[in-house]
PDB file of C-alpha atoms in Angstrom:
ATOM      1  CA  GLU F 630       6.455  -4.981  15.836  1.00 89.00           C
ATOM      2  CA  LEU F 631      10.044  -3.687  15.822  1.00 93.00           C
ATOM      3  CA  ALA F 632       8.843  -0.102  15.408  1.00 96.00           C
ATOM      4  CA  ARG F 633       6.401  -0.514  18.301  1.00 96.00           C
ATOM      5  CA  ARG F 634       9.080  -1.984  20.578  1.00 96.00           C
ATOM      6  CA  ALA F 635      11.536   0.771  19.646  1.00 97.00           C
ATOM      7  CA  GLY F 636       8.953   3.469  20.396  1.00 98.00           C
ATOM      8  CA  GLU F 637       7.953   6.758  18.839  1.00 98.00           C
ATOM      9  CA  GLY F 638      10.955   8.934  17.962  1.00 98.00           C
ATOM     10  CA  ALA F 639      13.393   5.999  17.970  1.00 98.00           C
ATOM     11  CA  GLU F 640      15.530   4.928  15.035  1.00 98.00           C
ATOM     12  CA  VAL F 641      15.662   1.254  14.211  1.00 97.00           C
ATOM     13  CA  GLU F 642      17.347  -0.876  11.541  1.00 97.00           C
ATOM     14  CA  MET F 643      14.717  -3.178  10.057  1.00 97.00           C
ATOM     15  CA  GLU F 644      13.373  -4.832   6.933  1.00 95.00           C
ATOM     16  CA  VAL F 645      10.101  -3.503   5.533  1.00 94.00           C
ATOM     17  CA  GLY F 646       7.797  -5.319   3.116  1.00 88.00           C
ATOM     18  CA  GLY F 647       8.459  -8.400   1.026  1.00 82.00           C
ATOM     19  CA  LYS F 648       6.721 -10.790   3.390  1.00 79.00           C
ATOM     20  CA  ALA F 649       3.571 -11.734   1.418  1.00 75.00           C
ATOM     21  CA  ASP F 650       5.226 -14.432  -0.704  1.00 72.00           C
ATOM     22  CA  GLY F 651       8.235 -15.066  -2.895  1.00 73.00           C
ATOM     23  CA  LEU F 652       6.633 -13.479  -5.971  1.00 73.00           C
ATOM     24  CA  HIS F 653       6.504  -9.863  -4.797  1.00 74.00           C
ATOM     25  CA  GLY F 654      10.199  -9.168  -4.264  1.00 79.00           C
ATOM     26  CA  GLY F 655      12.159  -9.036  -1.051  1.00 85.00           C
ATOM     27  CA  PRO F 656      12.079  -6.647   1.880  1.00 91.00           C
ATOM     28  CA  VAL F 657      13.812  -3.259   1.960  1.00 92.00           C
ATOM     29  CA  ARG F 658      16.419  -3.005   4.718  1.00 96.00           C
ATOM     30  CA  ALA F 659      17.101   0.496   6.019  1.00 98.00           C
ATOM     31  CA  ARG F 660      17.399   2.615   9.138  1.00 98.00           C
ATOM     32  CA  TRP F 661      13.904   3.927   9.904  1.00 98.00           C
ATOM     33  CA  LYS F 662      12.770   6.662  12.268  1.00 98.00           C
ATOM     34  CA  VAL F 663       9.487   5.853  14.023  1.00 99.00           C
ATOM     35  CA  LEU F 664       7.277   8.909  13.440  1.00 99.00           C
ATOM     36  CA  GLY F 665       4.127   7.581  15.105  1.00 98.00           C
ATOM     37  CA  LEU F 666       2.349   4.539  16.523  1.00 99.00           C
ATOM     38  CA  TYR F 667      -1.398   4.051  16.046  1.00 99.00           C
ATOM     39  CA  ASP F 668      -4.174   1.532  16.685  1.00 98.00           C
ATOM     40  CA  GLY F 669      -4.930   1.390  12.930  1.00 98.00           C
ATOM     41  CA  ARG F 670      -8.693   1.868  13.248  1.00 98.00           C
ATOM     42  CA  PHE F 671     -10.579   4.201  10.938  1.00 98.00           C
ATOM     43  CA  GLN F 672     -13.980   4.634   9.336  1.00 98.00           C
ATOM     44  CA  TYR F 673     -14.537   4.802   5.586  1.00 96.00           C
ATOM     45  CA  LYS F 674     -15.895   8.258   4.731  1.00 96.00           C
ATOM     46  CA  GLY F 675     -15.545   8.220   0.954  1.00 90.00           C
ATOM     47  CA  SER F 676     -17.804   6.823  -1.754  1.00 88.00           C
ATOM     48  CA  TYR F 677     -17.026   3.145  -1.123  1.00 88.00           C
ATOM     49  CA  MET F 678     -18.367   1.245   1.918  1.00 92.00           C
ATOM     50  CA  THR F 679     -19.133   4.543   3.684  1.00 94.00           C
ATOM     51  CA  GLY F 680     -19.502   4.165   7.453  1.00 96.00           C
ATOM     52  CA  LEU F 681     -17.711   0.799   7.707  1.00 96.00           C
ATOM     53  CA  TRP F 682     -15.064   0.615  10.433  1.00 98.00           C
ATOM     54  CA  VAL F 683     -11.725  -0.879   9.403  1.00 97.00           C
ATOM     55  CA  ASP F 684      -8.977  -2.268  11.633  1.00 98.00           C
ATOM     56  CA  MET F 685      -5.486  -2.346  10.100  1.00 98.00           C
ATOM     57  CA  GLY F 686      -4.130  -3.638  13.419  1.00 98.00           C
ATOM     58  CA  PRO F 687      -1.274  -1.951  15.262  1.00 98.00           C
ATOM     59  CA  THR F 688       0.198   0.502  12.757  1.00 98.00           C
ATOM     60  CA  ALA F 689       3.406   2.536  12.573  1.00 98.00           C
ATOM     61  CA  VAL F 690       4.507   5.417  10.370  1.00 99.00           C
ATOM     62  CA  VAL F 691       8.253   5.318   9.719  1.00 98.00           C
ATOM     63  CA  ARG F 692      10.638   7.390   7.614  1.00 98.00           C
ATOM     64  CA  SER F 693      13.933   6.622   5.907  1.00 98.00           C
ATOM     65  CA  GLY F 694      15.481   9.458   3.951  1.00 95.00           C
ATOM     66  CA  GLY F 695      12.590  11.427   2.510  1.00 94.00           C
ATOM     67  CA  VAL F 696      10.201   8.467   2.297  1.00 97.00           C
ATOM     68  CA  ARG F 697       7.392   7.870   4.813  1.00 98.00           C
ATOM     69  CA  VAL F 698       5.890   4.398   4.959  1.00 97.00           C
ATOM     70  CA  VAL F 699       2.725   3.238   6.727  1.00 97.00           C
ATOM     71  CA  LEU F 700       3.330  -0.216   8.224  1.00 97.00           C
ATOM     72  CA  THR F 701       0.143  -2.107   9.034  1.00 96.00           C
ATOM     73  CA  THR F 702      -0.329  -5.414  10.811  1.00 95.00           C
ATOM     74  CA  ARG F 703      -3.219  -6.382   8.525  1.00 95.00           C
ATOM     75  CA  LYS F 704      -3.399  -5.860   4.767  1.00 90.00           C
ATOM     76  CA  THR F 705      -5.929  -3.169   3.921  1.00 92.00           C
ATOM     77  CA  MET F 706      -6.951  -2.015   0.449  1.00 90.00           C
ATOM     78  CA  PRO F 707      -6.545   1.730  -0.234  1.00 92.00           C
ATOM     79  CA  PHE F 708     -10.256   2.539  -0.646  1.00 90.00           C
ATOM     80  CA  ASP F 709     -10.342   5.725   1.405  1.00 96.00           C
ATOM     81  CA  LEU F 710      -8.194   8.741   2.315  1.00 98.00           C
ATOM     82  CA  GLU F 711      -9.036   8.120   5.997  1.00 98.00           C
ATOM     83  CA  GLN F 712      -6.538   5.268   5.886  1.00 97.00           C
ATOM     84  CA  LEU F 713      -3.770   7.886   5.819  1.00 98.00           C
ATOM     85  CA  ARG F 714      -5.523  10.501   7.921  1.00 98.00           C
ATOM     86  CA  CYS F 715      -5.912   8.084  10.849  1.00 98.00           C
ATOM     87  CA  VAL F 716      -2.105   7.969  11.086  1.00 98.00           C
ATOM     88  CA  GLY F 717      -1.610  11.721  10.852  1.00 98.00           C
ATOM     89  CA  ILE F 718      -0.972  12.022   7.109  1.00 98.00           C
ATOM     90  CA  GLU F 719      -3.030  14.511   5.084  1.00 98.00           C
ATOM     91  CA  PRO F 720      -3.071  13.038   1.554  1.00 98.00           C
ATOM     92  CA  GLU F 721      -3.757  16.393  -0.126  1.00 97.00           C
ATOM     93  CA  GLU F 722      -0.487  17.737   1.341  1.00 97.00           C
ATOM     94  CA  CYS F 723       1.674  14.889  -0.030  1.00 97.00           C
ATOM     95  CA  ARG F 724       3.741  15.460  -3.155  1.00 96.00           C
ATOM     96  CA  ILE F 725       3.783  11.760  -4.028  1.00 97.00           C
ATOM     97  CA  ILE F 726       1.626   8.897  -2.760  1.00 97.00           C
ATOM     98  CA  VAL F 727       2.348   5.293  -3.729  1.00 94.00           C
ATOM     99  CA  VAL F 728      -0.334   2.630  -3.330  1.00 91.00           C
ATOM    100  CA  LYS F 729      -0.089  -1.003  -4.404  1.00 83.00           C
ATOM    101  CA  SER F 730      -3.466  -1.562  -5.972  1.00 84.00           C
ATOM    102  CA  ALA F 731      -4.835  -2.126  -9.451  1.00 80.00           C
ATOM    103  CA  ILE F 732      -8.203  -0.403  -9.109  1.00 85.00           C
ATOM    104  CA  ALA F 733      -9.216   0.075  -5.451  1.00 86.00           C
ATOM    105  CA  TRP F 734      -7.315   3.375  -5.102  1.00 92.00           C
ATOM    106  CA  ARG F 735      -9.176   5.262  -7.854  1.00 93.00           C
ATOM    107  CA  ALA F 736     -12.259   6.422  -5.933  1.00 92.00           C
ATOM    108  CA  ALA F 737     -10.175   7.884  -3.103  1.00 94.00           C
ATOM    109  CA  TYR F 738      -6.925   9.028  -4.698  1.00 96.00           C
ATOM    110  CA  GLY F 739      -8.069   9.724  -8.265  1.00 95.00           C
ATOM    111  CA  PRO F 740      -9.777  13.039  -7.416  1.00 96.00           C
ATOM    112  CA  ILE F 741      -6.683  14.428  -5.628  1.00 96.00           C
ATOM    113  CA  ALA F 742      -4.041  13.072  -8.037  1.00 96.00           C
ATOM    114  CA  LYS F 743      -2.430  15.546 -10.424  1.00 96.00           C
ATOM    115  CA  LYS F 744      -0.727  12.657 -12.233  1.00 96.00           C
ATOM    116  CA  VAL F 745      -1.015   8.861 -12.098  1.00 95.00           C
ATOM    117  CA  ILE F 746       1.860   6.528 -12.981  1.00 93.00           C
ATOM    118  CA  TYR F 747       0.996   2.853 -13.416  1.00 88.00           C
ATOM    119  CA  VAL F 748       3.735   0.390 -12.488  1.00 87.00           C
ATOM    120  CA  ASP F 749       3.811  -3.310 -13.339  1.00 84.00           C
ATOM    121  CA  THR F 750       4.958  -4.666  -9.977  1.00 81.00           C
ATOM    122  CA  PRO F 751       5.811  -8.351  -9.576  1.00 78.00           C
ATOM    123  CA  GLY F 752       3.399 -10.766  -7.926  1.00 77.00           C
ATOM    124  CA  LEU F 753      -0.009 -12.330  -8.379  1.00 76.00           C
ATOM    125  CA  CYS F 754      -1.774  -9.081  -9.303  1.00 75.00           C
ATOM    126  CA  ARG F 755       0.470  -7.773 -12.076  1.00 80.00           C
ATOM    127  CA  ALA F 756      -0.931  -5.172 -14.428  1.00 79.00           C
ATOM    128  CA  ASN F 757       0.509  -6.958 -17.474  1.00 86.00           C
ATOM    129  CA  LEU F 758      -1.412 -10.235 -17.726  1.00 88.00           C
ATOM    130  CA  ARG F 759       0.896 -11.442 -20.509  1.00 90.00           C
ATOM    131  CA  THR F 760       3.681 -12.020 -17.970  1.00 87.00           C
ATOM    132  CA  PHE F 761       1.926 -15.060 -16.480  1.00 88.00           C
ATOM    133  CA  ARG F 762       2.308 -18.609 -17.792  1.00 88.00           C
ATOM    134  CA  TYR F 763      -1.146 -19.993 -18.585  1.00 91.00           C
ATOM    135  CA  ARG F 764      -1.640 -23.733 -18.994  1.00 93.00           C
ATOM    136  CA  ARG F 765      -5.399 -24.115 -19.469  1.00 95.00           C
ATOM    137  CA  VAL F 766      -6.423 -21.157 -21.608  1.00 94.00           C
ATOM    138  CA  ARG F 767      -7.789 -21.524 -25.130  1.00 94.00           C
ATOM    139  CA  ARG F 768      -5.850 -19.231 -27.423  1.00 93.00           C
ATOM    140  CA  PRO F 769      -6.177 -16.686 -28.853  1.00 95.00           C
ATOM    141  CA  ILE F 770      -7.906 -14.718 -26.112  1.00 94.00           C
ATOM    142  CA  PHE F 771      -7.935 -11.017 -25.316  1.00 93.00           C
ATOM    143  CA  PRO F 772      -6.006  -9.427 -23.606  1.00 91.00           C
ATOM    144  CA  LEU F 773      -3.351 -12.138 -23.701  1.00 93.00           C
ATOM    145  CA  ASP F 774      -3.126 -12.155 -27.484  1.00 92.00           C
ATOM    146  CA  ASP F 775      -3.300  -9.457 -30.132  1.00 91.00           C
ATOM    147  CA  MET F 776      -6.716  -9.697 -31.757  1.00 89.00           C
TER     148      MET F 776
END
């Protein structure tokens, strides 16, 4: 909303991210340049849910330093490269793309990735299941315990 009010080309001090819940870490505060404002609508063209229209809600692309971030109003899984193309970003031309997703990204980004780095981010969908405290699980059980 702040990016939209500031307008394309404006610079605005704002916090980005960290709003889902208290488990995922806090927001990042920085001075961001608003590169573009979009309606956030696109159509899946890849191998998953082909033809389905998606609405990310009002969307902004902002930059701080050398990092561009796509800010969406609605959470949208990274199933398709059109998610970036609809906001003027050509994924094949990016040196680095970061997506927060365990598996959904593979069909779209896997074929264009030269290298994949998995990161165990905090929150409900951590890659390392051993970090959670389980109260009603019979042990031992894979992958929580060495078998």
